[in-house]
Short mmCIF file of C-alpha atoms in Angstrom, two decimals:
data_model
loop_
_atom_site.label_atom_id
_atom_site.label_comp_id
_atom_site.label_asym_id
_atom_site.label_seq_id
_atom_site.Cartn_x
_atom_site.Cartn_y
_atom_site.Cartn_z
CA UNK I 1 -45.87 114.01 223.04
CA UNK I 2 -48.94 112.71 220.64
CA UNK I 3 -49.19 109.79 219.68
CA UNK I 4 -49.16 108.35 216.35
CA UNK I 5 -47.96 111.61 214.72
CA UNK I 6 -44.88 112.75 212.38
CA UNK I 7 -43.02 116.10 211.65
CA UNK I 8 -41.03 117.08 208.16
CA UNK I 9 -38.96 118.96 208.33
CA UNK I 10 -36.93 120.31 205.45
CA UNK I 11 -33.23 122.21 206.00
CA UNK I 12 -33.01 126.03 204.95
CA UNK I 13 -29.15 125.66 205.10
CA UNK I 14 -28.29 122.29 204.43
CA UNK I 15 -24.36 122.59 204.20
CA UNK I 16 -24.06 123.76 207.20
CA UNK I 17 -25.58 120.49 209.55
CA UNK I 18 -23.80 117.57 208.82
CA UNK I 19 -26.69 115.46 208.66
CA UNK I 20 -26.47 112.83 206.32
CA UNK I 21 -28.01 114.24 202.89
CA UNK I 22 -31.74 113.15 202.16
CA UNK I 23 -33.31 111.70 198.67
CA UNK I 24 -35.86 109.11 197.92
CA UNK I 25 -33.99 106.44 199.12
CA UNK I 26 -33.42 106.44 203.02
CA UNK I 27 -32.11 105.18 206.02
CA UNK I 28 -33.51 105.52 209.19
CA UNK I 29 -32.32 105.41 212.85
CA UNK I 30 -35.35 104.46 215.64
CA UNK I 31 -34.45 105.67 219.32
CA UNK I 32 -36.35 106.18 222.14
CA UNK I 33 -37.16 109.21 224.00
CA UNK I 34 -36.38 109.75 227.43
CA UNK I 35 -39.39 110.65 229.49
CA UNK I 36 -42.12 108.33 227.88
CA UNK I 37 -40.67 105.53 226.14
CA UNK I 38 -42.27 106.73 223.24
CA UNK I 39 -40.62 105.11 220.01
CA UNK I 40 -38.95 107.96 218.20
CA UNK I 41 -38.09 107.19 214.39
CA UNK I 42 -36.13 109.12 212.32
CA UNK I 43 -36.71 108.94 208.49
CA UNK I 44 -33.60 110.42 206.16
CA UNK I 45 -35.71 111.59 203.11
CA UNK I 46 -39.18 112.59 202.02
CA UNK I 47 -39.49 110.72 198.39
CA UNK I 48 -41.70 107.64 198.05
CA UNK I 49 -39.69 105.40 199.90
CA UNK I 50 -39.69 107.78 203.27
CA UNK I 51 -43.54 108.53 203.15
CA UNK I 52 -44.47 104.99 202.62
CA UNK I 53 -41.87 103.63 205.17
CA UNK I 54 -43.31 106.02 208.09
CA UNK I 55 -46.90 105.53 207.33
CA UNK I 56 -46.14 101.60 207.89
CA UNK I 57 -44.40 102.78 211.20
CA UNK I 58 -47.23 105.14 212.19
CA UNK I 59 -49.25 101.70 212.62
CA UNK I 60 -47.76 101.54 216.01
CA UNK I 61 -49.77 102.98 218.56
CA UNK I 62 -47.30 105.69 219.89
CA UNK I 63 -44.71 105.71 217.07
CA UNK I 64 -43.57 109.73 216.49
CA UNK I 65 -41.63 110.17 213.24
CA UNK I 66 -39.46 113.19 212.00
CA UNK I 67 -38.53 113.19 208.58
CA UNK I 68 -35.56 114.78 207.51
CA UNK I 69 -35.08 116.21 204.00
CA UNK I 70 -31.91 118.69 202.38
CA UNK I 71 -34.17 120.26 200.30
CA UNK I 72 -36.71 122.72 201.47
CA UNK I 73 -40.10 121.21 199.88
CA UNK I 74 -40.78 117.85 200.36
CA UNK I 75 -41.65 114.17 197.87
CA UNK I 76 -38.28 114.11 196.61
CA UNK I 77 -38.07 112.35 193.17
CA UNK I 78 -42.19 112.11 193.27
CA UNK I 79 -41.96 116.16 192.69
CA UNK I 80 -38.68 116.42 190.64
CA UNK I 81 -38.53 112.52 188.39
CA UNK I 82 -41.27 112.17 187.14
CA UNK I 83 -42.55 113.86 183.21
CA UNK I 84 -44.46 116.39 183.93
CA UNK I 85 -47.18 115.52 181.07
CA UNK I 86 -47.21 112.13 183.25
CA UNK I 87 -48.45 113.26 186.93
CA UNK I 88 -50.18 109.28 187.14
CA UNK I 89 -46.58 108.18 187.37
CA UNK I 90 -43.88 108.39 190.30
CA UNK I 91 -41.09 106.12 189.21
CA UNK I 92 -37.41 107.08 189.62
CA UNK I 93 -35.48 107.65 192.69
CA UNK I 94 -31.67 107.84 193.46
CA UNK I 95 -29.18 110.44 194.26
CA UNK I 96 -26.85 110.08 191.34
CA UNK I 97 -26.19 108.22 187.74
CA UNK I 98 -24.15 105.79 186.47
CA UNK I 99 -20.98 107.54 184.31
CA UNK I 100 -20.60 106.38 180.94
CA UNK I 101 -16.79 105.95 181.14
CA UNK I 102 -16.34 106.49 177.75
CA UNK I 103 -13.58 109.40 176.31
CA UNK I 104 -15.32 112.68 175.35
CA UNK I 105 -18.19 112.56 178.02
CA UNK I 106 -16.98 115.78 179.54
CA UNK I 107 -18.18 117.79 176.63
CA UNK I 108 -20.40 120.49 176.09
CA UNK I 109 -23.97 119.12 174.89
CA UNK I 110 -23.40 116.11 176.87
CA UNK I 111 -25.58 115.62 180.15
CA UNK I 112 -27.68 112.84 182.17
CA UNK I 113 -31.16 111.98 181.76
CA UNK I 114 -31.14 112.51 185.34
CA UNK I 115 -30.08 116.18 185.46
CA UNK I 116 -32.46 116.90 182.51
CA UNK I 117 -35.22 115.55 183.83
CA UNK I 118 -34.51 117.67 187.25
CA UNK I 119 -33.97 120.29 184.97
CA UNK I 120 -37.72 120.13 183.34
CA UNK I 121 -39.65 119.46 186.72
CA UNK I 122 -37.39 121.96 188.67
CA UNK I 123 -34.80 120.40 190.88
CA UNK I 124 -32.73 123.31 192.20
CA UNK I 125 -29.35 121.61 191.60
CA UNK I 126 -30.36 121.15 188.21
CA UNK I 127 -31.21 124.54 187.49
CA UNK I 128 -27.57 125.45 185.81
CA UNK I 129 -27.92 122.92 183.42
CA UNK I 130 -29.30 125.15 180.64
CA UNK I 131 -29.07 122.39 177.28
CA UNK I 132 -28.56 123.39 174.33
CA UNK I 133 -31.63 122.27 171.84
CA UNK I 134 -29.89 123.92 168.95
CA UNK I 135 -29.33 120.87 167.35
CA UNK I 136 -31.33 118.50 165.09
CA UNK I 137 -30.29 115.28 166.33
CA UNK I 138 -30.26 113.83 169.80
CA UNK I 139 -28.86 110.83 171.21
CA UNK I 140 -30.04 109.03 174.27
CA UNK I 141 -28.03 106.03 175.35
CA UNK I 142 -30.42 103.64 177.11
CA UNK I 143 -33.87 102.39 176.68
CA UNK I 144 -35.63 102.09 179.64
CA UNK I 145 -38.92 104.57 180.70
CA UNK I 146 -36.92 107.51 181.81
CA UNK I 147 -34.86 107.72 177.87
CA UNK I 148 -38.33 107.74 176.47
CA UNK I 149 -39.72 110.15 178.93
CA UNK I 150 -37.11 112.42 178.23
CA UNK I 151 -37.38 111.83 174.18
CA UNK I 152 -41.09 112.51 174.86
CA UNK I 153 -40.65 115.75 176.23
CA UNK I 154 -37.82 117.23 173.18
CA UNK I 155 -40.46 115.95 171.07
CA UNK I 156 -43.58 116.78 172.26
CA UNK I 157 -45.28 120.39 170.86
CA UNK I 158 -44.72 122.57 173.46
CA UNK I 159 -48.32 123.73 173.55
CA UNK I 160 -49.00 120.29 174.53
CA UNK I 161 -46.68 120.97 177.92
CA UNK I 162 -48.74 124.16 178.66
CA UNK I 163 -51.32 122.71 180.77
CA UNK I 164 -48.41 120.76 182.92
CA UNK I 165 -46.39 121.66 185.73
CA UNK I 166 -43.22 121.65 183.64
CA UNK I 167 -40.63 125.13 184.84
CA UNK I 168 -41.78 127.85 182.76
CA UNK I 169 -37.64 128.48 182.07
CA UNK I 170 -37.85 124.29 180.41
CA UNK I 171 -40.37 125.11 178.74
CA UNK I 172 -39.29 128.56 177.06
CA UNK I 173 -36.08 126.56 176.38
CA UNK I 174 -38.50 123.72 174.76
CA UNK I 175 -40.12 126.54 172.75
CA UNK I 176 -37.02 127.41 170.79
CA UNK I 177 -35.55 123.78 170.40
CA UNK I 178 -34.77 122.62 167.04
CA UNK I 179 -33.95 119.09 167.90
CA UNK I 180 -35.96 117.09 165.29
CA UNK I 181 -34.67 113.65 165.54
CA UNK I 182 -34.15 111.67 168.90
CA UNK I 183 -32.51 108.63 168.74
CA UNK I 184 -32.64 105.68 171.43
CA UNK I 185 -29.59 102.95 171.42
CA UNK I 186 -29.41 99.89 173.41
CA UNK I 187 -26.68 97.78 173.43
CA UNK I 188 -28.99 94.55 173.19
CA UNK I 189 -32.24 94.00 171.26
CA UNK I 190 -36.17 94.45 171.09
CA UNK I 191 -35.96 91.57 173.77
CA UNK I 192 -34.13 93.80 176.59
CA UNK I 193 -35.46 96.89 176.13
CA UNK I 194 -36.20 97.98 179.58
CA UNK I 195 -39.43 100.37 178.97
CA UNK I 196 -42.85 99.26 179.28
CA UNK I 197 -45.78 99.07 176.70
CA UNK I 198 -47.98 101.84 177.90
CA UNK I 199 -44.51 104.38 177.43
CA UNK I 200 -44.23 102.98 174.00
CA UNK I 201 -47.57 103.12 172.76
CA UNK I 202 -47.84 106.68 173.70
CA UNK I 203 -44.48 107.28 171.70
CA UNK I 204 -45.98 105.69 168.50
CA UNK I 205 -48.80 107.83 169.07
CA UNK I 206 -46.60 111.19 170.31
CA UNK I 207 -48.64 113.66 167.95
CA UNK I 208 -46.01 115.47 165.10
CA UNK I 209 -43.93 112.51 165.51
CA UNK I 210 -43.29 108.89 163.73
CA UNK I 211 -41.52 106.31 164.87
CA UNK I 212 -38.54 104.76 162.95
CA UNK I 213 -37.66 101.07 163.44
CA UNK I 214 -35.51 98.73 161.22
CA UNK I 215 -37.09 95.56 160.15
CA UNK I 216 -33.58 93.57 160.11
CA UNK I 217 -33.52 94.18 164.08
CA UNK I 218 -36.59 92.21 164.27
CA UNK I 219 -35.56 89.19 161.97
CA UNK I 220 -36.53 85.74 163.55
CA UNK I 221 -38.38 87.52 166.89
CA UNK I 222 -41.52 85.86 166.02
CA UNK I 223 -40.86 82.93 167.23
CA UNK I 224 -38.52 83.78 169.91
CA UNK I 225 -41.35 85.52 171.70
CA UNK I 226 -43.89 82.61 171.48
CA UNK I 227 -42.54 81.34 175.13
CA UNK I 228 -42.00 84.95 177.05
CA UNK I 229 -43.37 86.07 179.91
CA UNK I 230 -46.97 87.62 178.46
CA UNK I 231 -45.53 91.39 179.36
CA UNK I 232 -42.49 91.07 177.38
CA UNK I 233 -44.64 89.34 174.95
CA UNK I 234 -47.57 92.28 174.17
CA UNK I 235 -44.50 94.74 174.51
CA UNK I 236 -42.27 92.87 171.75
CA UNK I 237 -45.45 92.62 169.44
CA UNK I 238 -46.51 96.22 169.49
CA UNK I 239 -42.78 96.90 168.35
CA UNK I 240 -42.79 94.33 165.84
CA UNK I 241 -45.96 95.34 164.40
CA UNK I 242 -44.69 98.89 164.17
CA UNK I 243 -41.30 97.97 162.64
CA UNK I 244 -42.98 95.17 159.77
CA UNK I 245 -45.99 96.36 159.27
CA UNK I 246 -47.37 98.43 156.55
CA UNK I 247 -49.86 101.71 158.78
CA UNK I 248 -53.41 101.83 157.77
CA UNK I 249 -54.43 104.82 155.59
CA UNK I 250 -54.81 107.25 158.86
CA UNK I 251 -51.62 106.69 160.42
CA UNK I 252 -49.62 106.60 157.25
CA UNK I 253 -50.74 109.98 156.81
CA UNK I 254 -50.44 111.16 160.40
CA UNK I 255 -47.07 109.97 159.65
CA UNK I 256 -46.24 111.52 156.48
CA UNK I 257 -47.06 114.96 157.53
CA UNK I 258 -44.76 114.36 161.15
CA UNK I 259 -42.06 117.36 161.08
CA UNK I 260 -40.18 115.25 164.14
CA UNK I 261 -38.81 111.50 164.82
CA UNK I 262 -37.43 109.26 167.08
CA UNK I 263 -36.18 105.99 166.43
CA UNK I 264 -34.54 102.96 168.58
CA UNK I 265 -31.22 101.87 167.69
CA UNK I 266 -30.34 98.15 168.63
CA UNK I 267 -27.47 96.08 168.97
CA UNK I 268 -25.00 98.95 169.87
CA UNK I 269 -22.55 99.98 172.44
CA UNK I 270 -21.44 104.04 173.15
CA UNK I 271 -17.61 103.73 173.11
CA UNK I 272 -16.97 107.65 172.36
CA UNK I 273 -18.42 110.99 172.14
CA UNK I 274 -16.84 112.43 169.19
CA UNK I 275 -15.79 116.35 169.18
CA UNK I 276 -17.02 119.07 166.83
CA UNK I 277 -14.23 120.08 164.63
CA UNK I 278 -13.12 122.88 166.92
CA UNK I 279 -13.11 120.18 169.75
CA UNK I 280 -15.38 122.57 171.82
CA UNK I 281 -18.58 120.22 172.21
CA UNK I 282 -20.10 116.98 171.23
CA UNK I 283 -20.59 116.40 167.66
CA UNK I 284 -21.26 112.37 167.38
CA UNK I 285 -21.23 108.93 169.52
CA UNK I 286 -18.86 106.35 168.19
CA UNK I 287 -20.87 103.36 168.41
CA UNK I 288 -19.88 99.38 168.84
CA UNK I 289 -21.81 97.20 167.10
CA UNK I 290 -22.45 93.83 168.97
CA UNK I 291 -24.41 90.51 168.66
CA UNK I 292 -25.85 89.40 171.89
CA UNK I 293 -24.42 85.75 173.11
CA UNK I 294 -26.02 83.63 176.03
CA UNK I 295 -29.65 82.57 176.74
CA UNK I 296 -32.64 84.49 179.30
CA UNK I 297 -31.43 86.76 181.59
CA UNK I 298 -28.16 85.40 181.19
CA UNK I 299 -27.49 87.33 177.42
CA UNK I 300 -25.06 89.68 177.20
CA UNK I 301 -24.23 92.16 174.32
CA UNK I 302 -20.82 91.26 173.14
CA UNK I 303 -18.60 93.49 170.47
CA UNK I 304 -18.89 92.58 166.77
CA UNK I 305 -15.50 94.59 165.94
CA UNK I 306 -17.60 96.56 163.52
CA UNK I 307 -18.13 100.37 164.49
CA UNK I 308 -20.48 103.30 162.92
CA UNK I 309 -20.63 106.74 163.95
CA UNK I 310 -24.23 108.48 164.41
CA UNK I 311 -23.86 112.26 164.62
CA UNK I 312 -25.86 114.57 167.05
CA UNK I 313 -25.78 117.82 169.09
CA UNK I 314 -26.91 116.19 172.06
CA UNK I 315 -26.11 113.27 174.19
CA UNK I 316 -27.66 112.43 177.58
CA UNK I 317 -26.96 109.44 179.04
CA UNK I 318 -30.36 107.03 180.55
CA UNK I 319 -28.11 103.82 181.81
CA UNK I 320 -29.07 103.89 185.20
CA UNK I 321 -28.87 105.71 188.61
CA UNK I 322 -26.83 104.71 191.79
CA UNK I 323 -27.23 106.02 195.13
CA UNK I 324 -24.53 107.58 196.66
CA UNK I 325 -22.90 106.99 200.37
CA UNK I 326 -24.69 108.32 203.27
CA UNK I 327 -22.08 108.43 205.92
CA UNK I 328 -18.53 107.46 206.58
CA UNK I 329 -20.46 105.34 209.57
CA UNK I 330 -23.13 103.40 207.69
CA UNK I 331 -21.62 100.31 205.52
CA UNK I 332 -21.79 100.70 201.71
CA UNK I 333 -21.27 98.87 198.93
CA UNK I 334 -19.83 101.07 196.11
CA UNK I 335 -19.79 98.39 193.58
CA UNK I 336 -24.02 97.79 193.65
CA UNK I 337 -24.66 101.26 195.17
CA UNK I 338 -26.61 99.81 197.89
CA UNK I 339 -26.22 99.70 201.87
CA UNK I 340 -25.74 96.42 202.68
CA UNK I 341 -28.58 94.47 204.37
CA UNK I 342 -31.16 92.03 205.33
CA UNK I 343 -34.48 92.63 205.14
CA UNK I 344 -33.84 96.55 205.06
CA UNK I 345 -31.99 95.78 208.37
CA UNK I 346 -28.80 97.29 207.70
CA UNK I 347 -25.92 94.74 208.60
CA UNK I 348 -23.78 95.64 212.00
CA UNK I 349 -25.18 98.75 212.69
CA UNK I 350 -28.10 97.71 214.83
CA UNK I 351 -31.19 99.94 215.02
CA UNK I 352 -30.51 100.96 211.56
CA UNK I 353 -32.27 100.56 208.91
CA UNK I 354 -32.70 101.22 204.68
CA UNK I 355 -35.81 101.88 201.94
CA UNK I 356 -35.23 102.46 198.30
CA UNK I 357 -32.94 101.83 195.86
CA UNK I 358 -30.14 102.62 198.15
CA UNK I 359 -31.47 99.02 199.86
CA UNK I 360 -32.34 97.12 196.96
CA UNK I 361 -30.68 98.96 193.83
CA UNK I 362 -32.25 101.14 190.95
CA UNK I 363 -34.79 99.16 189.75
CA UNK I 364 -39.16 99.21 190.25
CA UNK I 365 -41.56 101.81 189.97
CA UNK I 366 -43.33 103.67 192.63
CA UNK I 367 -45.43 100.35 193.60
CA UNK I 368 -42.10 98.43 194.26
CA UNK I 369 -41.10 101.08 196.25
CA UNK I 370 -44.44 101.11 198.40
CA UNK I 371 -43.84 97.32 198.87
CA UNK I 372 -40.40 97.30 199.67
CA UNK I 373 -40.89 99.90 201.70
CA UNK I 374 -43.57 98.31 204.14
CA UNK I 375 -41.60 95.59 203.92
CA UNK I 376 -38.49 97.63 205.91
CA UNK I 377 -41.30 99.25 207.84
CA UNK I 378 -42.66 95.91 208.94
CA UNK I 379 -39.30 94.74 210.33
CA UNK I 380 -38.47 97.66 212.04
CA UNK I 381 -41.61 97.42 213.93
CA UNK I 382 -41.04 93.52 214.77
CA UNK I 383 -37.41 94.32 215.83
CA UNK I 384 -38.88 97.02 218.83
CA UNK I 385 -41.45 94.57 219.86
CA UNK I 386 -39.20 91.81 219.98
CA UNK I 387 -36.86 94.30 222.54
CA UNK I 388 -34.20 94.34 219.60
CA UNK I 389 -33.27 97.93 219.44
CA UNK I 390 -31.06 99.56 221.55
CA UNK I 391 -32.65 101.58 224.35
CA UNK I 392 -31.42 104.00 227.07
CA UNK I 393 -31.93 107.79 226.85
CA UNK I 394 -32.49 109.01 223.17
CA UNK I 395 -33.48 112.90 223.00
CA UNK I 396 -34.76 112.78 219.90
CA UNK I 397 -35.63 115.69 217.53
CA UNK I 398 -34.84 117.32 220.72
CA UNK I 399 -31.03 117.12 220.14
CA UNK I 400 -31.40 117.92 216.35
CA UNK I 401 -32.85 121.24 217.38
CA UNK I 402 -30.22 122.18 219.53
CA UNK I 403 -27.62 121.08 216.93
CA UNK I 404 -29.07 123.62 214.07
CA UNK I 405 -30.12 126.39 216.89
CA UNK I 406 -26.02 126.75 217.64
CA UNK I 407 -25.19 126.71 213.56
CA UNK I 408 -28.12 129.23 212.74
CA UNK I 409 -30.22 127.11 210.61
CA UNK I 410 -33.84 127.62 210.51
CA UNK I 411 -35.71 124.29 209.15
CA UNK I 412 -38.37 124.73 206.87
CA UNK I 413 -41.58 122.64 209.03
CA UNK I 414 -44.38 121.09 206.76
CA UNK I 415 -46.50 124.17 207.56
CA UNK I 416 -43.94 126.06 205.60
CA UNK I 417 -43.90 124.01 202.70
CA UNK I 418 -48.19 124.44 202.74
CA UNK I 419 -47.19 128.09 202.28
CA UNK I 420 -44.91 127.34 199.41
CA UNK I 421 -47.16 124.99 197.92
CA UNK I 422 -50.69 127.41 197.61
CA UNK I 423 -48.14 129.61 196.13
CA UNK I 424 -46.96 127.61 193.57
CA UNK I 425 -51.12 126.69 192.84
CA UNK I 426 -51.66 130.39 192.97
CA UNK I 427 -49.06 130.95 190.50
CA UNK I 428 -49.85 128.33 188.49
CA UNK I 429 -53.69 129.46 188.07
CA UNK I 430 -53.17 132.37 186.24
CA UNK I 431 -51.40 130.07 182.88
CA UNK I 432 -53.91 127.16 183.48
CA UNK I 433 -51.23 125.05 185.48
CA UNK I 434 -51.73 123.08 187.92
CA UNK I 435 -48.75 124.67 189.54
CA UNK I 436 -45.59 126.77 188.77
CA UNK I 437 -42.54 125.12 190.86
CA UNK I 438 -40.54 127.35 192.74
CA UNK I 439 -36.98 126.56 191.56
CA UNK I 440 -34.75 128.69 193.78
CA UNK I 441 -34.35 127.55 197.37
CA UNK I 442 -33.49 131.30 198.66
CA UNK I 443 -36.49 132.90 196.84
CA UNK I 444 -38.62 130.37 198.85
CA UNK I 445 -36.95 131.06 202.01
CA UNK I 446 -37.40 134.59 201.12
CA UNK I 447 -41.33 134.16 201.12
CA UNK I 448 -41.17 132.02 204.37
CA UNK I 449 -39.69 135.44 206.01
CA UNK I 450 -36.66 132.86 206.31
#
């Protein structure tokens, strides 16, 4: 067996292995072969977290990592979360999102941010989705980088999406939307808003489109901002500037001639989806308005009693993802979505370990991630010199082949998914894409002579 290598290998037939399921946010088990000694890794999950976790691992001198993945291409969230008019930036990862828990959520033209945005860049779960962009007003509840990605991309001019690796389906879907107002509520104020400057400058700048902000939301901020970190700081100004402050000439009429919007909506809390008349889809959100109470990270958005309805055709919901359990044997905490552990060392269950959100929670951006995930990588590698892992015979990838040989299922190796990928460039070539994704699993077992 080499030394210093690594295998991927993705599952044709998922259901049918009782592995635990892969994401971006894995766990790993580390055994040892039986022959050499040779530390064998295994890596649940080929998104940031699992790439960066094994290439810290692959610093030992005989280390052999497999990485497993469900689905049959590989990069996880880096190939299905992020904007496709944004390639520069990898920054969501988790297997699931947080429920609003609100009455009326169930409805027709109600979705996640999540599922959209898998439904854009081509997740195959996410394929069914089909949203309906009938509408002229869409809601997003939540204002961090993924709401204004996805109000980006209903607003953008689909000739700007052309050139990106967006699903040609998406964007034929994009091509007949007549959503022409996107609205962005928060339950708290300018000062919480969880995106970053560069997201919002390029929304102020989104060509076609003009931003709409309410001076009264911004009342007394100029002061308050005087002692905040100097990120929050530049990031509050540009919004206060944009809200209070009268365009020059050129953007006034870049403005003026804008045939979309989007706006942010502050100091509000979704407590309903409201029905269409015929009570077959969503029609409205029934929003709380609150006041926010408590200093620093310590404020909280609390209820005012007052309550305003803001009607739409579309909801989709942007207030955070969760990871979900990976096995009735590893510990997990339900409540923070997270495996509990110390240093990535996840507690009683020696020899494994956990990367990603599903260690630390949903929150960073791929350079977290890369961090965090050395970080795991780094103690994993202390706790096999140190003689802390449990040893005796471990076959390896050995026993994982036999276990899918006897079911029938045919992985799909790394080597496969260079197949799938020159096809996707090849198919991509002839629009001026940089790619066009494959979306359905069975068509790309199909080329693989699966």
């Amino acid at each position: 067996m080499a030394s210093r290598c690594w295998r991927w290998w993705g599952w044709s037939a998922w259901p049918r292995t009782r592995l635990p399921p892969a994401g971006s946010t894995p766990s790993f088990c580390h055994h040892f072969s039986t022959q050499e000694k040779t530390p064998q890794i295994c890596v649940v999950g080929s998104g940031p977290a699992g790439f960066y976790t094994a290439q810290h691992l692959l610093k030992h001198p005989q280390a052999h990592v497999d990485i497993y993945e469900k689905q049959p291409v590989p990069f996880g969230l880096v190939r299905f979360g992020v904007a496709p008019d944004h390639p520069e930036v990898k920054s969501y990862g988790a297997e699931d999102h947080r429920a609003l828990e609100i009455p009326g959520e169930e409805l027709p033209g109600v979705c996640s941010a999540r599922a959209f945005v898998g439904w854009y860049n081509g997740l195959p779960e996410n394929q069914e989705l089909e949203p309906d962009l009938s509408c002229d007003t869409a809601v997003i509840l939540g204002q961090g980088n993924v709401a204004l990605d996805v109000a980006r991309i209903l607003l953008t001019p689909p000739e700007h999406l052309e050139r990106t690796d967006i699903t040609k389906a998406a964007l034929g879907v994009l091509r007949q939307s007549r959503v022409k107002t996107v609205w962005l509520v928060g339950r708290r104020g300018p000062l919480q808003v969880a995106f970053t400057i560069k997201e919002l400058r390029e929304m102020i700048q989104l060509p076609g489109a003009r931003p709409i902000l309410d001076p009264v939301d911004f009342l007394g901020l100029q002061d308050k901002i005087k002692e905040v970190p100097r990120p929050r700081k530049r990031l509050t100004e540009l919004l206060l500037r944009t809200a209070t402050e009268k365009p020059g000439p050129a953007e006034a009429a870049r403005q003026a001639s804008a045939s979309r919007a989007w706006g942010l909506r502050f100091f509000r809390s979704p407590q309903q989806v409201l029905p269409s008349p015929d009570g077959r889809r969503a029609a409205g959100v029934r929003l709380a308005v609150t006041r926010l109470e408590g200093v620093d990270e310590a404020t909280r958005a609390v209820p005012t009693g007052d309550m305003e309805d803001l009607p739409c055709g579309l909801v989709l919901s942007s207030i955070g993802y969760k990871s979900r359990p990976v096995d009735p044997s590893v510990p997990f905490d339900s409540k923070l979505g997270v495996i509990p552990n110390v240093e990535g060392r996840v507690m009683d269950v020696p020899g494994l370990y956990c990367s990603g959100w599903v260690k630390r929670g949903p929150t960073g951006v791929i350079a977290t991630t890369m961090t965090d995930s050395f970080l795991t990588g780094q103690m994993l590698l202390q706790d096999l010199k140190a003689g802390l892992l449990p040893s005796g015979p471990r076959p390896g990838y050995a026993a994982i082949q036999a276990l899918l040989s006897s079911r029938g299922v045919r992985p799909v190796s790394f080597s496969d998914w260079e197949k799938l990928d020159a096809e996707e460039v090849a198919r991509g070539q002839g629009t001026g894409k940089p790619r066009e994704k494959l979306v359905d699993p069975q068509e790309m077992l199909r080329l693989l002579g699966h």
